[in-house]
Amino acid sequence: MSEQTAQEGTSQGPRVVVVGAGMAGVQTAVALREQGFRGAVTVLGAEAHQPYDRPPLSKAVLLGKAEGSAFDVDFESLGVELRLGCEVRGLRPGDHELDTGTGPVPYDVLVLATGAEPITLPGTEDLPGVHLLRTLDDAERLRPVLARQHDVVVVGAGWIGAEFATAAREAGCAVTVVEAADRPLAGALPAEVAAPMAAWYADAGVELRTHARVERVEPGAVLLADGTRLPAGAVVVGIGARPATAWLAGSGIELGAHGEVLADARLRTSLPDVYAVGDCASFPSARYGERLLVHHWDNALQGPRTVAANILAADHLGDTPQTYDPVPYFWSEQFGRFVQHAGHHAAADHLVWRGDPAGPAWTVCWLREDRLVALLAVGRPRDLAQGRRLIEAGRRMDARALADPSRPLKDAGTD
Protein backbone atom coordinates (compact mmCIF):
# COMPACT_ATOMS: atom_id res chain seq x y z
CA MET A 1 0.00 0.00 0.00
CA SER A 2 1.40 3.41 -0.89
CA GLU A 3 1.86 6.14 1.75
CA GLN A 4 -0.93 8.14 0.11
CA THR A 5 -3.30 5.15 0.19
CA ALA A 6 -2.42 4.50 3.84
CA GLN A 7 -3.21 8.11 4.74
CA GLU A 8 -6.50 7.95 2.86
CA GLY A 9 -7.34 4.68 4.59
CA THR A 10 -6.65 6.17 8.01
CA SER A 11 -9.10 8.97 7.31
CA GLN A 12 -11.80 6.36 6.63
CA GLY A 13 -11.37 4.40 9.83
CA PRO A 14 -8.86 3.52 12.54
CA ARG A 15 -5.39 2.34 11.60
CA VAL A 16 -5.30 -1.42 12.28
CA VAL A 17 -2.01 -3.21 12.80
CA VAL A 18 -1.94 -7.01 12.94
CA VAL A 19 1.06 -8.70 14.57
CA GLY A 20 1.55 -12.11 12.99
CA ALA A 21 1.34 -13.22 9.35
CA GLY A 22 0.05 -16.75 9.89
CA MET A 23 -3.49 -17.93 9.32
CA ALA A 24 -5.02 -15.82 12.11
CA GLY A 25 -3.23 -12.64 11.12
CA VAL A 26 -3.84 -12.93 7.39
CA GLN A 27 -7.48 -13.88 7.85
CA THR A 28 -8.00 -10.88 10.14
CA ALA A 29 -6.86 -8.58 7.33
CA VAL A 30 -9.00 -10.41 4.79
CA ALA A 31 -12.06 -10.36 7.08
CA LEU A 32 -11.71 -6.62 7.69
CA ARG A 33 -11.84 -5.94 3.97
CA GLU A 34 -14.63 -8.46 3.36
CA GLN A 35 -16.73 -6.78 6.03
CA GLY A 36 -16.23 -3.33 4.51
CA PHE A 37 -13.44 -1.83 6.58
CA ARG A 38 -11.78 0.97 4.61
CA GLY A 39 -9.10 2.16 7.01
CA ALA A 40 -5.40 1.32 6.82
CA VAL A 41 -4.46 -2.30 7.56
CA THR A 42 -0.87 -3.41 8.15
CA VAL A 43 0.25 -7.00 8.78
CA LEU A 44 3.64 -7.55 10.41
CA GLY A 45 5.34 -10.92 9.86
CA ALA A 46 8.56 -11.99 11.55
CA GLU A 47 9.50 -14.42 8.77
CA ALA A 48 10.82 -13.29 5.40
CA HIS A 49 8.60 -15.77 3.51
CA GLN A 50 5.29 -14.82 1.98
CA PRO A 51 2.56 -15.79 4.49
CA TYR A 52 1.82 -19.51 4.29
CA ASP A 53 -0.41 -22.24 5.64
CA ARG A 54 1.15 -24.57 8.23
CA PRO A 55 -0.68 -27.95 7.91
CA PRO A 56 1.03 -28.89 4.61
CA LEU A 57 4.44 -28.51 6.28
CA SER A 58 4.14 -31.93 7.93
CA LYS A 59 2.84 -33.50 4.73
CA ALA A 60 3.34 -32.34 1.15
CA VAL A 61 6.06 -29.75 1.82
CA LEU A 62 8.04 -32.08 4.07
CA LEU A 63 7.96 -34.87 1.48
CA GLY A 64 8.95 -32.58 -1.36
CA LYS A 65 5.57 -32.86 -3.07
CA ALA A 66 5.09 -29.09 -2.81
CA GLU A 67 7.59 -26.24 -2.63
CA GLY A 68 5.48 -24.20 -0.25
CA SER A 69 1.99 -23.42 0.94
CA ALA A 70 1.65 -19.67 0.45
CA PHE A 71 -1.82 -18.24 0.99
CA ASP A 72 -3.67 -17.29 -2.17
CA VAL A 73 -4.16 -13.71 -1.01
CA ASP A 74 -3.45 -10.62 -3.10
CA PHE A 75 -2.49 -8.18 -0.38
CA GLU A 76 -1.95 -5.31 -2.81
CA SER A 77 -5.42 -5.57 -4.31
CA LEU A 78 -6.89 -5.74 -0.80
CA GLY A 79 -5.07 -2.56 0.14
CA VAL A 80 -3.20 -4.35 2.93
CA GLU A 81 0.38 -3.37 3.73
CA LEU A 82 2.49 -6.48 4.36
CA ARG A 83 5.78 -6.03 6.20
CA LEU A 84 7.85 -9.22 6.23
CA GLY A 85 10.97 -9.86 8.26
CA CYS A 86 9.60 -7.45 10.83
CA GLU A 87 10.14 -8.81 14.34
CA VAL A 88 8.00 -7.15 16.99
CA ARG A 89 9.88 -6.76 20.26
CA GLY A 90 7.54 -4.87 22.53
CA LEU A 91 4.30 -2.98 23.01
CA ARG A 92 3.91 0.50 24.49
CA PRO A 93 0.14 0.91 24.89
CA GLY A 94 0.41 4.39 26.36
CA ASP A 95 1.92 5.59 23.11
CA HIS A 96 -0.14 3.23 20.93
CA GLU A 97 3.11 1.98 19.41
CA LEU A 98 4.91 -1.28 18.75
CA ASP A 99 8.67 -1.59 19.00
CA THR A 100 10.09 -3.54 16.06
CA GLY A 101 13.51 -4.32 14.64
CA THR A 102 12.97 -1.63 12.04
CA GLY A 103 11.61 1.08 14.34
CA PRO A 104 8.33 2.01 16.05
CA VAL A 105 5.00 1.21 14.40
CA PRO A 106 1.98 3.26 15.51
CA TYR A 107 -1.53 1.81 15.68
CA ASP A 108 -5.07 2.83 16.51
CA VAL A 109 -6.30 -0.75 16.84
CA LEU A 110 -3.94 -3.65 17.44
CA VAL A 111 -4.59 -7.36 16.75
CA LEU A 112 -2.30 -9.93 18.36
CA ALA A 113 -2.03 -13.01 16.15
CA THR A 114 1.46 -14.27 16.94
CA GLY A 115 0.45 -17.94 17.20
CA ALA A 116 2.44 -20.48 19.18
CA GLU A 117 6.06 -21.60 19.24
CA PRO A 118 7.30 -25.15 19.76
CA ILE A 119 8.65 -26.22 23.12
CA THR A 120 12.28 -27.28 22.87
CA LEU A 121 13.82 -30.33 24.52
CA PRO A 122 16.06 -28.99 27.32
CA GLY A 123 19.73 -29.15 26.45
CA THR A 124 19.21 -29.62 22.71
CA GLU A 125 18.62 -26.05 21.58
CA ASP A 126 21.93 -25.71 19.72
CA LEU A 127 22.67 -29.34 18.91
CA PRO A 128 23.08 -30.23 15.22
CA GLY A 129 20.66 -32.83 13.96
CA VAL A 130 17.88 -31.84 16.38
CA HIS A 131 14.84 -30.39 14.63
CA LEU A 132 11.52 -28.76 15.34
CA LEU A 133 8.67 -28.63 12.83
CA ARG A 134 6.75 -25.38 12.97
CA THR A 135 7.98 -23.13 10.17
CA LEU A 136 8.66 -23.42 6.46
CA ASP A 137 12.39 -23.21 7.20
CA ASP A 138 12.01 -26.13 9.63
CA ALA A 139 10.34 -28.24 6.93
CA GLU A 140 12.99 -27.34 4.37
CA ARG A 141 15.77 -28.38 6.77
CA LEU A 142 14.02 -31.71 7.35
CA ARG A 143 13.40 -32.57 3.70
CA PRO A 144 16.96 -33.76 3.02
CA VAL A 145 16.87 -35.78 6.26
CA LEU A 146 13.96 -37.77 4.86
CA ALA A 147 15.47 -37.94 1.40
CA ARG A 148 18.62 -39.59 2.83
CA GLN A 149 16.44 -42.05 4.77
CA HIS A 150 18.16 -41.44 8.10
CA ASP A 151 17.23 -43.33 11.24
CA VAL A 152 14.91 -40.86 12.93
CA VAL A 153 13.92 -40.56 16.58
CA VAL A 154 10.78 -38.54 17.24
CA VAL A 155 10.38 -37.21 20.77
CA GLY A 156 6.69 -36.92 21.59
CA ALA A 157 3.72 -38.99 20.44
CA GLY A 158 1.30 -36.13 20.04
CA TRP A 159 -0.43 -34.97 16.87
CA ILE A 160 2.67 -33.46 15.26
CA GLY A 161 4.86 -36.42 16.28
CA ALA A 162 2.45 -38.88 14.66
CA GLU A 163 2.18 -36.80 11.49
CA PHE A 164 5.94 -36.49 11.14
CA ALA A 165 6.43 -40.21 11.82
CA THR A 166 3.90 -40.92 9.09
CA ALA A 167 5.82 -38.79 6.58
CA ALA A 168 9.17 -40.24 7.62
CA ARG A 169 7.94 -43.80 7.11
CA GLU A 170 6.53 -42.84 3.72
CA ALA A 171 10.00 -41.54 2.84
CA GLY A 172 11.55 -44.87 3.84
CA CYS A 173 13.12 -43.88 7.15
CA ALA A 174 13.41 -46.15 10.17
CA VAL A 175 11.41 -44.33 12.85
CA THR A 176 11.29 -44.65 16.62
CA VAL A 177 8.87 -42.51 18.62
CA VAL A 178 9.62 -42.00 22.32
CA GLU A 179 6.90 -40.77 24.66
CA ALA A 180 7.27 -40.05 28.37
CA ALA A 181 3.63 -40.87 29.08
CA ASP A 182 2.03 -44.30 28.98
CA ARG A 183 0.32 -43.77 25.63
CA PRO A 184 0.23 -41.56 22.55
CA LEU A 185 -1.81 -38.35 22.72
CA ALA A 186 -1.78 -38.50 26.52
CA GLY A 187 -2.36 -34.78 26.84
CA ALA A 188 -5.19 -34.71 24.32
CA LEU A 189 -7.31 -37.83 24.79
CA PRO A 190 -8.34 -40.11 27.67
CA ALA A 191 -6.54 -43.44 27.97
CA GLU A 192 -9.37 -45.60 26.66
CA VAL A 193 -9.64 -43.54 23.47
CA ALA A 194 -5.91 -43.18 22.83
CA ALA A 195 -5.16 -46.86 23.52
CA PRO A 196 -6.34 -48.20 20.12
CA MET A 197 -4.13 -45.65 18.38
CA ALA A 198 -0.95 -47.19 19.79
CA ALA A 199 -1.39 -50.13 17.40
CA TRP A 200 -1.27 -47.76 14.43
CA TYR A 201 2.45 -47.19 14.99
CA ALA A 202 3.38 -50.87 14.73
CA ASP A 203 1.09 -51.32 11.73
CA ALA A 204 3.05 -48.57 9.97
CA GLY A 205 6.43 -50.04 10.91
CA VAL A 206 7.13 -47.39 13.57
CA GLU A 207 8.56 -48.40 16.94
CA LEU A 208 6.65 -46.68 19.75
CA ARG A 209 8.34 -46.55 23.14
CA THR A 210 6.14 -45.28 25.98
CA HIS A 211 7.28 -44.49 29.54
CA ALA A 212 10.46 -43.37 27.79
CA ARG A 213 12.25 -40.25 28.99
CA VAL A 214 15.15 -38.72 27.10
CA GLU A 215 18.27 -38.40 29.24
CA ARG A 216 20.29 -36.63 26.58
CA VAL A 217 20.95 -36.39 22.86
CA GLU A 218 24.42 -37.23 21.57
CA PRO A 219 25.84 -37.11 18.04
CA GLY A 220 24.07 -39.93 16.22
CA ALA A 221 22.08 -41.20 19.19
CA VAL A 222 19.40 -40.54 21.78
CA LEU A 223 20.07 -41.86 25.29
CA LEU A 224 16.99 -42.74 27.33
CA ALA A 225 16.74 -42.57 31.11
CA ASP A 226 16.75 -46.38 31.34
CA GLY A 227 20.12 -46.56 29.58
CA THR A 228 18.77 -47.49 26.14
CA ARG A 229 20.73 -45.93 23.27
CA LEU A 230 18.73 -45.32 20.10
CA PRO A 231 20.55 -44.64 16.81
CA ALA A 232 19.46 -41.30 15.42
CA GLY A 233 20.65 -39.68 12.24
CA ALA A 234 18.12 -36.98 13.14
CA VAL A 235 15.95 -36.12 16.13
CA VAL A 236 12.60 -34.39 15.73
CA VAL A 237 11.06 -32.83 18.83
CA GLY A 238 7.29 -32.58 19.05
CA ILE A 239 6.50 -32.10 22.73
CA GLY A 240 4.00 -29.29 22.44
CA ALA A 241 3.79 -25.58 21.82
CA ARG A 242 3.28 -22.46 23.90
CA PRO A 243 1.73 -19.12 22.95
CA ALA A 244 4.31 -16.79 21.38
CA THR A 245 3.75 -13.94 23.82
CA ALA A 246 7.08 -13.41 25.62
CA TRP A 247 7.45 -10.09 23.80
CA LEU A 248 4.41 -8.76 25.67
CA ALA A 249 6.21 -8.74 29.04
CA GLY A 250 5.65 -5.44 30.81
CA SER A 251 2.98 -4.29 28.35
CA GLY A 252 0.03 -4.62 30.71
CA ILE A 253 -1.59 -7.35 28.58
CA GLU A 254 -3.05 -9.92 30.98
CA LEU A 255 -1.68 -13.42 30.34
CA GLY A 256 -2.91 -16.81 31.55
CA ALA A 257 -1.18 -19.77 33.15
CA HIS A 258 0.15 -21.02 29.81
CA GLY A 259 1.37 -17.60 28.71
CA GLU A 260 -1.68 -17.06 26.53
CA VAL A 261 -3.40 -13.70 26.12
CA LEU A 262 -6.60 -13.70 28.13
CA ALA A 263 -9.19 -12.44 25.65
CA ASP A 264 -12.84 -11.85 26.48
CA ALA A 265 -15.86 -13.20 24.61
CA ARG A 266 -15.36 -10.55 21.92
CA LEU A 267 -11.64 -11.42 21.67
CA ARG A 268 -10.65 -8.13 23.33
CA THR A 269 -7.62 -8.11 25.61
CA SER A 270 -7.18 -6.36 28.96
CA LEU A 271 -5.98 -3.23 27.13
CA PRO A 272 -8.25 -0.93 25.12
CA ASP A 273 -8.02 -1.14 21.34
CA VAL A 274 -6.13 -4.45 21.48
CA TYR A 275 -7.58 -7.78 20.32
CA ALA A 276 -6.09 -11.29 20.30
CA VAL A 277 -6.91 -14.25 18.07
CA GLY A 278 -5.65 -17.72 17.20
CA ASP A 279 -3.10 -19.87 19.03
CA CYS A 280 -1.81 -17.03 21.21
CA ALA A 281 -5.12 -16.38 22.99
CA SER A 282 -7.72 -18.12 25.12
CA PHE A 283 -11.37 -17.13 25.29
CA PRO A 284 -14.31 -17.87 27.61
CA SER A 285 -16.77 -20.40 26.20
CA ALA A 286 -20.35 -20.13 27.39
CA ARG A 287 -21.03 -23.40 25.57
CA TYR A 288 -18.54 -25.30 27.70
CA GLY A 289 -18.49 -23.14 30.82
CA GLU A 290 -14.73 -22.67 30.85
CA ARG A 291 -11.91 -20.81 29.15
CA LEU A 292 -10.52 -22.54 26.04
CA LEU A 293 -7.03 -22.36 24.57
CA VAL A 294 -7.29 -23.91 21.12
CA HIS A 295 -4.10 -24.55 19.12
CA HIS A 296 -5.71 -25.59 15.87
CA TRP A 297 -6.07 -24.30 12.32
CA ASP A 298 -9.86 -23.87 12.38
CA ASN A 299 -9.68 -21.54 15.37
CA ALA A 300 -7.22 -19.36 13.47
CA LEU A 301 -9.62 -19.32 10.53
CA GLN A 302 -12.86 -18.58 12.41
CA GLY A 303 -11.74 -16.15 15.11
CA PRO A 304 -10.64 -13.35 12.74
CA ARG A 305 -14.20 -12.88 11.51
CA THR A 306 -15.29 -12.05 15.06
CA VAL A 307 -12.33 -9.72 15.56
CA ALA A 308 -13.07 -7.87 12.31
CA ALA A 309 -16.77 -7.50 13.16
CA ASN A 310 -15.94 -6.11 16.60
CA ILE A 311 -13.37 -3.65 15.25
CA LEU A 312 -16.00 -2.29 12.91
CA ALA A 313 -18.67 -2.21 15.63
CA ALA A 314 -16.37 -0.40 18.07
CA ASP A 315 -15.81 2.34 15.51
CA HIS A 316 -19.53 2.47 14.63
CA LEU A 317 -18.73 1.13 11.18
CA GLY A 318 -20.55 -2.18 11.54
CA ASP A 319 -23.38 -4.01 13.24
CA THR A 320 -23.66 -5.01 16.88
CA PRO A 321 -20.62 -6.65 18.52
CA GLN A 322 -20.19 -10.40 18.18
CA THR A 323 -19.16 -13.01 20.72
CA TYR A 324 -16.85 -15.90 19.90
CA ASP A 325 -17.96 -19.34 21.08
CA PRO A 326 -17.16 -21.91 18.37
CA VAL A 327 -17.28 -25.69 18.45
CA PRO A 328 -13.52 -26.35 18.26
CA TYR A 329 -12.48 -28.54 15.34
CA PHE A 330 -9.27 -30.10 14.09
CA TRP A 331 -8.06 -32.97 11.97
CA SER A 332 -4.93 -35.06 11.61
CA GLU A 333 -3.69 -37.40 8.90
CA GLN A 334 -1.58 -40.17 10.37
CA PHE A 335 -0.66 -43.74 9.49
CA GLY A 336 -3.18 -43.90 6.64
CA ARG A 337 -6.07 -42.64 8.77
CA PHE A 338 -8.04 -39.42 8.71
CA VAL A 339 -8.76 -38.36 12.29
CA GLN A 340 -11.18 -35.55 13.09
CA HIS A 341 -12.25 -34.06 16.40
CA ALA A 342 -15.00 -31.57 17.18
CA GLY A 343 -16.02 -30.06 20.49
CA HIS A 344 -14.45 -30.16 23.95
CA HIS A 345 -14.71 -33.34 25.97
CA ALA A 346 -13.21 -32.35 29.35
CA ALA A 347 -16.58 -31.82 31.04
CA ALA A 348 -18.30 -34.91 29.58
CA ASP A 349 -19.91 -37.43 31.91
CA HIS A 350 -20.52 -40.29 29.48
CA LEU A 351 -18.67 -41.84 26.53
CA VAL A 352 -20.24 -43.82 23.67
CA TRP A 353 -18.38 -45.87 21.04
CA ARG A 354 -19.63 -46.18 17.47
CA GLY A 355 -17.88 -49.07 15.76
CA ASP A 356 -14.91 -51.26 16.64
CA PRO A 357 -11.79 -49.27 17.56
CA ALA A 358 -9.68 -52.14 16.24
CA GLY A 359 -11.18 -51.57 12.80
CA PRO A 360 -10.41 -48.95 10.17
CA ALA A 361 -13.37 -46.66 10.96
CA TRP A 362 -14.95 -45.74 14.29
CA THR A 363 -16.21 -42.81 16.33
CA VAL A 364 -16.20 -41.87 19.99
CA CYS A 365 -18.92 -39.53 21.28
CA TRP A 366 -18.79 -37.62 24.55
CA LEU A 367 -22.05 -36.65 26.25
CA ARG A 368 -22.87 -34.33 29.11
CA GLU A 369 -26.38 -34.66 30.53
CA ASP A 370 -27.32 -36.53 27.31
CA ARG A 371 -26.14 -33.69 25.10
CA LEU A 372 -23.35 -34.29 22.60
CA VAL A 373 -20.36 -32.10 23.55
CA ALA A 374 -17.54 -33.68 21.53
CA LEU A 375 -16.65 -36.50 19.16
CA LEU A 376 -13.59 -38.08 17.61
CA ALA A 377 -14.13 -39.67 14.21
CA VAL A 378 -11.60 -42.00 12.57
CA GLY A 379 -12.43 -42.56 8.92
CA ARG A 380 -16.05 -41.48 9.46
CA PRO A 381 -16.28 -37.91 8.10
CA ARG A 382 -20.08 -38.04 7.96
CA ASP A 383 -20.21 -38.63 11.71
CA LEU A 384 -18.00 -35.60 12.20
CA ALA A 385 -20.07 -33.32 9.97
CA GLN A 386 -23.36 -34.37 11.55
CA GLY A 387 -21.94 -34.39 15.06
CA ARG A 388 -20.55 -30.90 14.77
CA ARG A 389 -24.01 -29.59 13.89
CA LEU A 390 -25.56 -31.55 16.77
CA ILE A 391 -23.08 -30.02 19.20
CA GLU A 392 -23.85 -26.53 17.92
CA ALA A 393 -27.57 -27.20 18.32
CA GLY A 394 -27.20 -28.65 21.82
CA ARG A 395 -29.32 -31.67 20.89
CA ARG A 396 -30.12 -34.37 23.45
CA MET A 397 -29.05 -37.80 22.27
CA ASP A 398 -30.22 -41.39 22.76
CA ALA A 399 -27.04 -43.18 23.84
CA ARG A 400 -28.29 -46.58 22.63
CA ALA A 401 -29.10 -45.25 19.16
CA LEU A 402 -25.83 -43.35 19.14
CA ALA A 403 -23.90 -46.59 19.66
CA ASP A 404 -25.25 -48.11 16.43
CA PRO A 405 -22.65 -47.24 13.75
CA SER A 406 -25.09 -48.14 10.97
CA ARG A 407 -27.50 -45.44 12.08
CA PRO A 408 -26.84 -41.88 10.96
CA LEU A 409 -25.67 -39.87 13.92
CA LYS A 410 -28.21 -37.14 13.17
CA ASP A 411 -31.03 -39.67 13.70
CA ALA A 412 -29.91 -40.50 17.24
CA GLY A 413 -31.36 -37.36 18.79
CA THR A 414 -34.26 -37.43 21.22
CA ASP A 415 -35.57 -33.89 20.62
Coordinates of C-alpha atoms in Angstrom, one line a residue, residues 13 21 27 87 90 101 126 128 158 163 198 220 235 238 264 275 305-306 319 356 359 371 376 393:
G13 CA -11.4 4.4 9.8
A21 CA 1.3 -13.2 9.4
Q27 CA -7.5 -13.9 7.9
E87 CA 10.1 -8.8 14.3
G90 CA 7.5 -4.9 22.5
G101 CA 13.5 -4.3 14.6
D126 CA 21.9 -25.7 19.7
P128 CA 23.1 -30.2 15.2
G158 CA 1.3 -36.1 20.0
E163 CA 2.2 -36.8 11.5
A198 CA -1.0 -47.2 19.8
G220 CA 24.1 -39.9 16.2
V235 CA 16.0 -36.1 16.1
G238 CA 7.3 -32.6 19.1
D264 CA -12.8 -11.9 26.5
Y275 CA -7.6 -7.8 20.3
R305 CA -14.2 -12.9 11.5
T306 CA -15.3 -12.1 15.1
D319 CA -23.4 -4.0 13.2
D356 CA -14.9 -51.3 16.6
G359 CA -11.2 -51.6 12.8
R371 CA -26.1 -33.7 25.1
L376 CA -13.6 -38.1 17.6
A393 CA -27.6 -27.2 18.3

